[in-house]
Tab-separated table of C-alpha atoms and ligand atoms in Angstrom:
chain	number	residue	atom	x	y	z
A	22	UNK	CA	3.017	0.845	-0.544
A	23	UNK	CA	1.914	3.873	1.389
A	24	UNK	CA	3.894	2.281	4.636
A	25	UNK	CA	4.391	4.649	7.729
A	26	UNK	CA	8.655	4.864	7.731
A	27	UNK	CA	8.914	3.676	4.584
A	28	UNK	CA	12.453	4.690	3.516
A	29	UNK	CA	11.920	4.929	-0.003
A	30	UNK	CA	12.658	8.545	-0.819
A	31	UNK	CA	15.533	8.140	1.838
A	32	UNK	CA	17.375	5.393	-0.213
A	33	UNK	CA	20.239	7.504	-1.552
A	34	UNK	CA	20.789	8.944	2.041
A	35	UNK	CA	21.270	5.647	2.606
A	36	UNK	CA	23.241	4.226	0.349
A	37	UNK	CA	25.511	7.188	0.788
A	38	UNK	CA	25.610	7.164	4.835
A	39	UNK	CA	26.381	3.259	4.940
A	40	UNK	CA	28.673	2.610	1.662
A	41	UNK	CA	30.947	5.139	2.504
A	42	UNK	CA	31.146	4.008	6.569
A	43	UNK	CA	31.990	0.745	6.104
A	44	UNK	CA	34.872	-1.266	4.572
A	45	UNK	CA	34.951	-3.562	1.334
A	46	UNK	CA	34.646	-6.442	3.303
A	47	UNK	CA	31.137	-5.816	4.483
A	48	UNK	CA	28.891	-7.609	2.204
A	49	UNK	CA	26.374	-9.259	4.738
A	50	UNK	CA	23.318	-6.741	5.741
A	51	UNK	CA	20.786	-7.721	8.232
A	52	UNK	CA	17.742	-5.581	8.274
A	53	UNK	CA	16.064	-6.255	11.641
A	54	UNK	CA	13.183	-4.410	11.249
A	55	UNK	CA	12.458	-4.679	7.332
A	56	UNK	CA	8.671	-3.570	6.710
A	57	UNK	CA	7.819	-3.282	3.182
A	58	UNK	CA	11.431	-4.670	2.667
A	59	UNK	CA	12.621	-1.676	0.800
A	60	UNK	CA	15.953	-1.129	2.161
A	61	UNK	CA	17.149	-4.752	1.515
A	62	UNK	CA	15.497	-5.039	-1.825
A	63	UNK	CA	17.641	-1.784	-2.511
A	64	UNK	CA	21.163	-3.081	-0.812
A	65	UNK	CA	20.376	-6.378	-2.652
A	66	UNK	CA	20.374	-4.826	-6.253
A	67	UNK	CA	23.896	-2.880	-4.741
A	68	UNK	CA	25.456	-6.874	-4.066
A	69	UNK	CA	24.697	-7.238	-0.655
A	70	UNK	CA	24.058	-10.881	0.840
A	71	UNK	CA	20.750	-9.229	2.494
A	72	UNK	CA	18.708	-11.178	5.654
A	73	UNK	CA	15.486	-9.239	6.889
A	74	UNK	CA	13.099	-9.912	9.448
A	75	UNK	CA	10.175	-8.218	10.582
A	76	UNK	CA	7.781	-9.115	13.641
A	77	UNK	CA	4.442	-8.668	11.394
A	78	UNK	CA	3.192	-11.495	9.324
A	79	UNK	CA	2.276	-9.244	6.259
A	80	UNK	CA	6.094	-7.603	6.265
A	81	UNK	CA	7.433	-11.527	6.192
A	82	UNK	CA	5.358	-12.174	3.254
A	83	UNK	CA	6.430	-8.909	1.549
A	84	UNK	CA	10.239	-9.855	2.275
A	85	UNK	CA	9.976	-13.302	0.744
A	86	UNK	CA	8.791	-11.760	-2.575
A	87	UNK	CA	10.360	-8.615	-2.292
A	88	UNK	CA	14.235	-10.054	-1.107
A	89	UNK	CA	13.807	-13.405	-0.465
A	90	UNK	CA	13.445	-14.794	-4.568
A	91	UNK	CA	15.922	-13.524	-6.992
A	92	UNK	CA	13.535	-13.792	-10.247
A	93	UNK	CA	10.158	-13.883	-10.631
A	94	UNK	CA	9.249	-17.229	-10.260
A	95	UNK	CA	7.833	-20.126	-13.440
A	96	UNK	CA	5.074	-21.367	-11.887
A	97	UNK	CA	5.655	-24.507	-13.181
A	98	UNK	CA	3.169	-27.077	-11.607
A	99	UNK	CA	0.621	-24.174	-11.706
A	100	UNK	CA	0.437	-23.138	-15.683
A	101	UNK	CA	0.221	-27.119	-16.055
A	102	UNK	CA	-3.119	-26.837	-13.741
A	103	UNK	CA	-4.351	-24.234	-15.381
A	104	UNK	CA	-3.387	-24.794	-18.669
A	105	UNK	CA	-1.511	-21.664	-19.139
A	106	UNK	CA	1.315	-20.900	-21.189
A	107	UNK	CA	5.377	-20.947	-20.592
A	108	UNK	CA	7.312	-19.581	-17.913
A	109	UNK	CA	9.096	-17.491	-20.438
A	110	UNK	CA	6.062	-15.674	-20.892
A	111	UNK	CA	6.577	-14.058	-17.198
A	112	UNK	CA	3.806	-14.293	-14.115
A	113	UNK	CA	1.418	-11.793	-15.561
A	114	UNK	CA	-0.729	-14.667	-17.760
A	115	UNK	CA	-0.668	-16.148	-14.074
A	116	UNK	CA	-1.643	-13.156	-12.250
A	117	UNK	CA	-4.338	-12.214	-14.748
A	118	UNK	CA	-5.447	-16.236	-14.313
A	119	UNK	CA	-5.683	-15.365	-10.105
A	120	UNK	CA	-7.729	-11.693	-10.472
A	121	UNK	CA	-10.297	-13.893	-12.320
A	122	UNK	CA	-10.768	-16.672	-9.028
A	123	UNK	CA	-14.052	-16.933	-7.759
A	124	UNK	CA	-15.171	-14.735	-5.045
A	125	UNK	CA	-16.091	-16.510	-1.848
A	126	UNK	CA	-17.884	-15.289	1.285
A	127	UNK	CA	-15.318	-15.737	3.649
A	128	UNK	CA	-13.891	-14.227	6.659
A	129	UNK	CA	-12.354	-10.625	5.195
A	130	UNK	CA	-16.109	-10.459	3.334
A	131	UNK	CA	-17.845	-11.191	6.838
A	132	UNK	CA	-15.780	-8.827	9.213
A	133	UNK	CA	-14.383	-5.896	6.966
A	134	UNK	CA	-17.059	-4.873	4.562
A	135	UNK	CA	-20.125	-3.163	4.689
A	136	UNK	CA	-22.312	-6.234	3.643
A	137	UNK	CA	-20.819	-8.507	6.398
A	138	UNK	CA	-22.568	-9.749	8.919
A	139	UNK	CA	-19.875	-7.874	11.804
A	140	UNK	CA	-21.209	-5.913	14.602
A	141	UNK	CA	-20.906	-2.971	13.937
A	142	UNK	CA	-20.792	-3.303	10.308
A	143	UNK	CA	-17.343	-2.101	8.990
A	144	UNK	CA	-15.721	-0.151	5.916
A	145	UNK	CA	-12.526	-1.200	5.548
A	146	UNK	CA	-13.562	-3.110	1.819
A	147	UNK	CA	-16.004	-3.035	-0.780
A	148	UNK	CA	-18.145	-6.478	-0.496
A	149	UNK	CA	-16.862	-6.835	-3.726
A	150	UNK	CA	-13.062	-6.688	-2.961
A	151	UNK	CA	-13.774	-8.470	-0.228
A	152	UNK	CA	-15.189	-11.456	-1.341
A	153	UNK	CA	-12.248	-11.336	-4.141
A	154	UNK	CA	-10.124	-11.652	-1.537
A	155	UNK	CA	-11.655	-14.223	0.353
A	156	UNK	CA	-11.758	-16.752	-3.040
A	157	UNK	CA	-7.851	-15.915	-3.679
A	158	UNK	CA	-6.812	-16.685	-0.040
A	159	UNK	CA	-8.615	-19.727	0.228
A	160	UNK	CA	-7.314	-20.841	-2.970
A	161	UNK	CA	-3.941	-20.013	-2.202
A	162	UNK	CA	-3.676	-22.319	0.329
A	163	UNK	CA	-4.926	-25.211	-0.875
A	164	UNK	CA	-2.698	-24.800	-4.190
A	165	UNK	CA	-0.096	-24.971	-1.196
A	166	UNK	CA	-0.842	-27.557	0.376
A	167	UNK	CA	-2.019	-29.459	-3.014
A	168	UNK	CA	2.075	-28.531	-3.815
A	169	UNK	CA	0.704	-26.769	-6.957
A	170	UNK	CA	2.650	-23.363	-5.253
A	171	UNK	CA	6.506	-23.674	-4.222
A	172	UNK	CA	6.915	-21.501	-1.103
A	173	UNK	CA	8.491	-19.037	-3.005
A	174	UNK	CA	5.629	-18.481	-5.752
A	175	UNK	CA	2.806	-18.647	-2.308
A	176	UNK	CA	4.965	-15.816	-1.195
A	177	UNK	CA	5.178	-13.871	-4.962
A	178	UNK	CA	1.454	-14.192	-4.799
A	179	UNK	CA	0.411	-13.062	-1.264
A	180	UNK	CA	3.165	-10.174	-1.373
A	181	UNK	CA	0.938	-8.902	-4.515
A	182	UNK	CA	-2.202	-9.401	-3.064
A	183	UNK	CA	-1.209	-7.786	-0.043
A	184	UNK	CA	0.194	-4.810	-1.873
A	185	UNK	CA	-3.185	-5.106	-4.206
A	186	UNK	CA	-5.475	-4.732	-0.920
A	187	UNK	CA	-3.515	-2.041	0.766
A	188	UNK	CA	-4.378	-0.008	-2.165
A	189	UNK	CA	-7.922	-0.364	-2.449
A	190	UNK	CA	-8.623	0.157	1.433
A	191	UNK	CA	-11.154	2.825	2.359
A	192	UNK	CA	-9.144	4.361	4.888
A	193	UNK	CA	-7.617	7.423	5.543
A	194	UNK	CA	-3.992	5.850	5.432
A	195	UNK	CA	-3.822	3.197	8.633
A	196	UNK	CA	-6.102	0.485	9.760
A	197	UNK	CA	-6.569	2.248	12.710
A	198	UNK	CA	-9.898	3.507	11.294
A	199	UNK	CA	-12.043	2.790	8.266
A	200	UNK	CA	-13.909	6.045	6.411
A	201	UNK	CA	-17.628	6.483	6.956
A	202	UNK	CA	-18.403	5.951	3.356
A	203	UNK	CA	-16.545	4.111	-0.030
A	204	UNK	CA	-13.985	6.660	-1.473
A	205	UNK	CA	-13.420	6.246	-5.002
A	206	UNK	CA	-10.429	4.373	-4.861
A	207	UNK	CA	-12.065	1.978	-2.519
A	208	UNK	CA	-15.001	1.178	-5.094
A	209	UNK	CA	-12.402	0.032	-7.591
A	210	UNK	CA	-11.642	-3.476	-8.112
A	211	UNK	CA	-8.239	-4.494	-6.799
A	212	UNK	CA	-5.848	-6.049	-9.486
A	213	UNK	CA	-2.180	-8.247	-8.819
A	214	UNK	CA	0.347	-6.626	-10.121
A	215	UNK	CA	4.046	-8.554	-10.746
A	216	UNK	CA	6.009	-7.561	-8.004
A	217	UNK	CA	9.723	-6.303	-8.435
A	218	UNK	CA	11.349	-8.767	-7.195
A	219	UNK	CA	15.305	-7.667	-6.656
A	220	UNK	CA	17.428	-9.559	-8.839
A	221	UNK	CA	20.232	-11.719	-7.698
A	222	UNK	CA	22.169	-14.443	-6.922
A	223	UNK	CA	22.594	-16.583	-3.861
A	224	UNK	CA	20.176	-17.047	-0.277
A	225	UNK	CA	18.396	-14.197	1.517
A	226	UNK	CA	16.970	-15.355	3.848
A	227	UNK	CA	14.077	-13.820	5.474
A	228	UNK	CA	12.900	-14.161	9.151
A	229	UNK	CA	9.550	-13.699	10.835
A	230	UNK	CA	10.735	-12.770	14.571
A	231	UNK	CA	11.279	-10.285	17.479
A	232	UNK	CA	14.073	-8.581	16.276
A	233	UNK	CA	15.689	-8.220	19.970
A	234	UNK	CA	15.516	-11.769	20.350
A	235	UNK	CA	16.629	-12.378	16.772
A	236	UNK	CA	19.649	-10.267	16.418
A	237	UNK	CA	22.142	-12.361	18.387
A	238	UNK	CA	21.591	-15.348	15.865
A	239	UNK	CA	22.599	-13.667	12.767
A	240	UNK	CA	26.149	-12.876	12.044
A	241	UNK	CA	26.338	-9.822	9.843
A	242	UNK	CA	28.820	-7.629	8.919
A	243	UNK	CA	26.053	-4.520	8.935
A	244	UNK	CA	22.986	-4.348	10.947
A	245	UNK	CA	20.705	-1.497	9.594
A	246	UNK	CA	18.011	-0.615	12.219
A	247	UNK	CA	14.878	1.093	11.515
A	248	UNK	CA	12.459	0.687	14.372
A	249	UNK	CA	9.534	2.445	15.130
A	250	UNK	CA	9.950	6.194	15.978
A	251	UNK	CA	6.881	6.762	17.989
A	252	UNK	CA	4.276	5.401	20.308
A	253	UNK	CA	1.638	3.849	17.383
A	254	UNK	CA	2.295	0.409	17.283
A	255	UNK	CA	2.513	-1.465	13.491
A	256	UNK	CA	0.730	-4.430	14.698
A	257	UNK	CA	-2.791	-1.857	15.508
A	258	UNK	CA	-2.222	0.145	12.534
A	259	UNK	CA	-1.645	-2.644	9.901
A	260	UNK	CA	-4.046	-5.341	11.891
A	261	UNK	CA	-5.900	-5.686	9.060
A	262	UNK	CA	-2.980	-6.664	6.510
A	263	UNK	CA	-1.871	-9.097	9.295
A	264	UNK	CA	-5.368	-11.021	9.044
A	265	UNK	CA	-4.761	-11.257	5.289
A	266	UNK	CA	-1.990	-12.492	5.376
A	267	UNK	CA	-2.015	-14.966	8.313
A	268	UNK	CA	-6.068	-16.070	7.151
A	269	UNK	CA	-6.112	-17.238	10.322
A	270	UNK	CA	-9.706	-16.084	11.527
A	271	UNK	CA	-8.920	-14.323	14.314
A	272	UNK	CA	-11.156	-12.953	17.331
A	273	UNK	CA	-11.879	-9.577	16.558
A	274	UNK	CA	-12.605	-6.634	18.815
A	275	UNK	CA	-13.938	-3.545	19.051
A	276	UNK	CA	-15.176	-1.434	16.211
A	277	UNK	CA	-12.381	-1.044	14.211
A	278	UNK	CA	-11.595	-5.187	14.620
A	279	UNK	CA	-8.654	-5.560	16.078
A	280	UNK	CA	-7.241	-9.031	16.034
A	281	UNK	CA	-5.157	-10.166	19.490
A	282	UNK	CA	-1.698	-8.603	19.175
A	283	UNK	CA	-0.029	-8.634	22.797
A	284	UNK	CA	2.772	-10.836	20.967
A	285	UNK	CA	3.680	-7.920	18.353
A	286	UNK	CA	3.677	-4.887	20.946
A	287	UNK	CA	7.482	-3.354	20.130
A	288	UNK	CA	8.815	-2.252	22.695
A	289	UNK	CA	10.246	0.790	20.898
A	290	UNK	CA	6.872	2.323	20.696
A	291	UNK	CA	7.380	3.267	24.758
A	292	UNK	CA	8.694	5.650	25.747
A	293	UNK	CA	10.277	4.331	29.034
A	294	UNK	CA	11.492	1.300	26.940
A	295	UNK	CA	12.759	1.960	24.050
A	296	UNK	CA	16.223	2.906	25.004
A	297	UNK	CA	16.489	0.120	26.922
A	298	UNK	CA	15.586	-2.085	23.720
A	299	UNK	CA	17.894	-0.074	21.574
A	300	UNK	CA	20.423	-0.930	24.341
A	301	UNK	CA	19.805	-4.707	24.284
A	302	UNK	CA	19.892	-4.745	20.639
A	303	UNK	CA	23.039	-3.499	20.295
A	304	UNK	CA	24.984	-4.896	22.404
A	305	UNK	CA	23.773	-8.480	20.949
A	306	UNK	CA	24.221	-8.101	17.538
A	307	UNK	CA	26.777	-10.054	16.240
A	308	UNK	CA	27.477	-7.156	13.455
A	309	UNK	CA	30.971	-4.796	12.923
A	310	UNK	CA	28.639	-2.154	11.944
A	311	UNK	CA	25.137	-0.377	13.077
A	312	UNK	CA	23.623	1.784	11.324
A	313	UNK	CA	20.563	3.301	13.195
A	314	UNK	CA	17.303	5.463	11.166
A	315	UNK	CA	15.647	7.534	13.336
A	316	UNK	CA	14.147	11.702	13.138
A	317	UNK	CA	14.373	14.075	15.417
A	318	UNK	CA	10.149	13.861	16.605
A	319	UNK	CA	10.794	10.254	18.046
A	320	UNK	CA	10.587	8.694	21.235
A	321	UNK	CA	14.426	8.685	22.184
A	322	UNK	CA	16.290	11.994	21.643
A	323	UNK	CA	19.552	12.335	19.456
A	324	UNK	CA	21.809	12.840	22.843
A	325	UNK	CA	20.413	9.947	24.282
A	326	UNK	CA	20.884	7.962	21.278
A	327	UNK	CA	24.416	9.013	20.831
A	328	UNK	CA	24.927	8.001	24.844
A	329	UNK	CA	23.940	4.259	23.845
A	330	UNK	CA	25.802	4.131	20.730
A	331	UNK	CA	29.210	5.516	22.147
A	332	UNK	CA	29.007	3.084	25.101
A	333	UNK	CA	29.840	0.397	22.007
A	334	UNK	CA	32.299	2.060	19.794
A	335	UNK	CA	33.220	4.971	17.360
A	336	UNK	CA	30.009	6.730	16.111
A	337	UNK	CA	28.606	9.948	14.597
A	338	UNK	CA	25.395	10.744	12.797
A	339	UNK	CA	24.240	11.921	9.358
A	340	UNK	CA	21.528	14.439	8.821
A	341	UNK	CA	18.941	15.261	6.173
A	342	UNK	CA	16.202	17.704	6.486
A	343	UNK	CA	13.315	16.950	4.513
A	344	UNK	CA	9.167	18.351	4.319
A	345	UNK	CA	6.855	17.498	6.499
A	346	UNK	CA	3.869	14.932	5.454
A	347	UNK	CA	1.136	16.846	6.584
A	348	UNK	CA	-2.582	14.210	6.261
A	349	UNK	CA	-4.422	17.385	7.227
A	350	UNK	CA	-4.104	21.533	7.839
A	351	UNK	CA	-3.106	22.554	11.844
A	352	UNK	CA	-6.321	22.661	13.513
A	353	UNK	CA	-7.831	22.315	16.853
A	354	UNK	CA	-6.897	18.491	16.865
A	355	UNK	CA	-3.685	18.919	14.950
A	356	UNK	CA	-0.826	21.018	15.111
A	357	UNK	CA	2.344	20.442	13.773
A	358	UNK	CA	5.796	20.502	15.789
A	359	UNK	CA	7.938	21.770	13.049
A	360	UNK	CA	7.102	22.291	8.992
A	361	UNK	CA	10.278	19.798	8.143
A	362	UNK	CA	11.701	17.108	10.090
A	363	UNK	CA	15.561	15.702	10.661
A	364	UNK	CA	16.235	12.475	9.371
A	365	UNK	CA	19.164	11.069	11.577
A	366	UNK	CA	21.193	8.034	10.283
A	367	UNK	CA	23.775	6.723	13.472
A	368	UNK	CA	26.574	5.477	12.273
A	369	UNK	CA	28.490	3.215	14.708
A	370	UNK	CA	31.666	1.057	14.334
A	371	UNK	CA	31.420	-1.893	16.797
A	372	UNK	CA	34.815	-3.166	16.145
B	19	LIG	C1	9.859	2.147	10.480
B	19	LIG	S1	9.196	0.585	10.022
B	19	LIG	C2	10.406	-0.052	8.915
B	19	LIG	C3	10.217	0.493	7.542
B	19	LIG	C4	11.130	-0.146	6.508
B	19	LIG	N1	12.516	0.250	6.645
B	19	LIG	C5	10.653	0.195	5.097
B	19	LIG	O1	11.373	0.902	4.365
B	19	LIG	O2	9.544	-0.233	4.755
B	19	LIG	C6	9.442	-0.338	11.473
B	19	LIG	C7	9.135	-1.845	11.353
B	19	LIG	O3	9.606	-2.499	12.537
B	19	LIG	C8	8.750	-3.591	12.833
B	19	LIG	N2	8.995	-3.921	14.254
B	19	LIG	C9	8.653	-3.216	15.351
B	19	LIG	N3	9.142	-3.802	16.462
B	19	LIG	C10	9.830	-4.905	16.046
B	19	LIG	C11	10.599	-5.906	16.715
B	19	LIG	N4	10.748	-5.903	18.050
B	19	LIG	N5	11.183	-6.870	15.982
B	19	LIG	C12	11.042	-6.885	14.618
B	19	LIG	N6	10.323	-5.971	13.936
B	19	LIG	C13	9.730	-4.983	14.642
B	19	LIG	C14	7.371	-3.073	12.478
B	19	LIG	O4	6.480	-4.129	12.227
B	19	LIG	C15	7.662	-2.218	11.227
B	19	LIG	O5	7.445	-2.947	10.056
């Protein structure tokens, strides 16, 4: 997924910066702010005991799938229902059997696409994907509630619908505005993919919480923090993905549709907060290490980070430069800081 922070190409930074901080005993790693769930899918495969939690409802779903199961699920009660094959066959027979639900008019139909009956009418869909959508969310939860789905194989499913969705949206890369007209991608049919789940053994658990509140709850031996850098909040820029994945027919506003979100602000989008949340965070985890992501364009500055940090324990910082993602050329409206960017990763030992 095309996820702002998404630490992906970072994961080798990573793996680097925190293996070689901590000591052998350090096999529990709680990542408090998870998103797409990368970073714990990729400590997982290493043979960490991973928890993640994220304050979004879409970045829970994506966890369970992505962390939370350890195999692709069988389906069991489900291939029975729909006469499909055995599990050893894998979940695509059952993903292929869920692309072919029947669309349904629903809420995503009525409020994000162009043949809805919104005010103003909005772009974020084709009517086609739309309606798609709206017949495999309303089927998912009655094959939950029927008990034809085990939690884990409702989450398997959503994760891939919500990664299927993201991909066919007709925006320029947030939620935070829809394009004027169908781009080509957006015209295409959406299609569930398996999802790579990362292998394992054992619980991961996953959490759907405020992080600050969170943090003093989990014992961990590493807490990896990666909160948002600047002042664009997740819960306006992925409002959209939220609805999908809570289907919980929200009031919308406005003319892009925002859905309430006064319960997701973070308040490390502020400027005038967000130390003080990094502060509070800190000093309640319950961890030996922290390992903070961050770049030098955010909110809180690498000496005032560092001031935070050292009030707790040993710490230091690892660096990596890397290009900057540029959506568009420098222009009246847009002009660049810097052509690259600093990646910091703060290491501190709590101990
Ligand atoms: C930079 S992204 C994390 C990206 C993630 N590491 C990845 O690779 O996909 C920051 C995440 O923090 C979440 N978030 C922001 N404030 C939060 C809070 N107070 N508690 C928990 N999650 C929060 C956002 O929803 C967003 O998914």
């Amino acid at each position: 997924m095309n996820y702002i922070g998404r630490k992906y190409s970072l994961l080798e930074f990573l793996e680097d910066g925190i293996t070689s901080f901590v000591d052998r005993n350090a096999t529990r790693l709680f990542d408090v702010f998870a998103g797409t769930g990368t970073v714990g899918w990729h400590f997982k495969r290493l043979g960490y005991t991973v928890t993640a939690n994220d304050i979004q409802y879409y970045a829970y779903c994506l966890n369970r799938a992505f962390v939370g199961l350890n195999r692709p699920p069988a389906f069991t009660r489900l291939r029975e229902v729909m006469g499909l094959g055995s599990a050893r066959r894998g979940p695509a027979e059952v993903l292929e059997a869920v692309n072919a639900i029947r669309s349904r008019r629903g809420f995503i139909f009525k409020n994000y696409c162009p043949g809805g009956s919104s005010t103003p009418k909005r772009f974020y869909f084709s009517d086609r994907n739309g309606q798609r959508c709206d017949g495999i969310r309303t089927q998912l939860e009655a094959w939950r509630d029927e008990g034809v789905l085990t939690e884990g194989e409702y989450y398997y499913l959503m994760a891939s619908l919500i990664v299927a969705m993201d991909r066919v949206a007709n925006t320029a890369s947030v939620y935070a505005a829809y394009l004027k007209r169908l781009k080509s991608t957006a015209r295409k049919d959406f299609v569930l993919n398996p999802v790579p789940v990362s292998a394992g053994t054992g619980r991961h658990p996953v959490h759907h919480r405020n992080g600050s509140e969170l943090v003093s709850r989990i014992p961990c031996d590493i807490l990896y923090m990666d909160p948002p850098y600047n002042q664009r909040q997740y819960c306006t820029n992925y409002h959209v993905l939220e609805t999908i994945a809570a289907y919980d027919r929200p009031r919308l506003s406005g003319v892009t549709g925002l859905r309430p979100y006064d319960e997701q602000r973070s308040d490390f989008c502020v400027k005038v907060k967000a130390l003080g949340a990094l502060n509070t965070m800190v000093g309640r985890a319950r961890a030996r290490y922290v390992f903070l992501s961050y770049n030098s364009e955010g909110l809180m500055s690498r000496r005032e980070i560092l001031g935070v940090l050292g009030s707790y324990g040993k710490v230091d910082v690892k660096t990596k430069r890397y290009p900057r993602f540029r959506a568009d050329a420098d222009g009246a409206n847009r002009n660049y800081k810097a052509d690259s960017v600093t990646e910091y990763l703060f290491r501190l030992n709590k101990e």
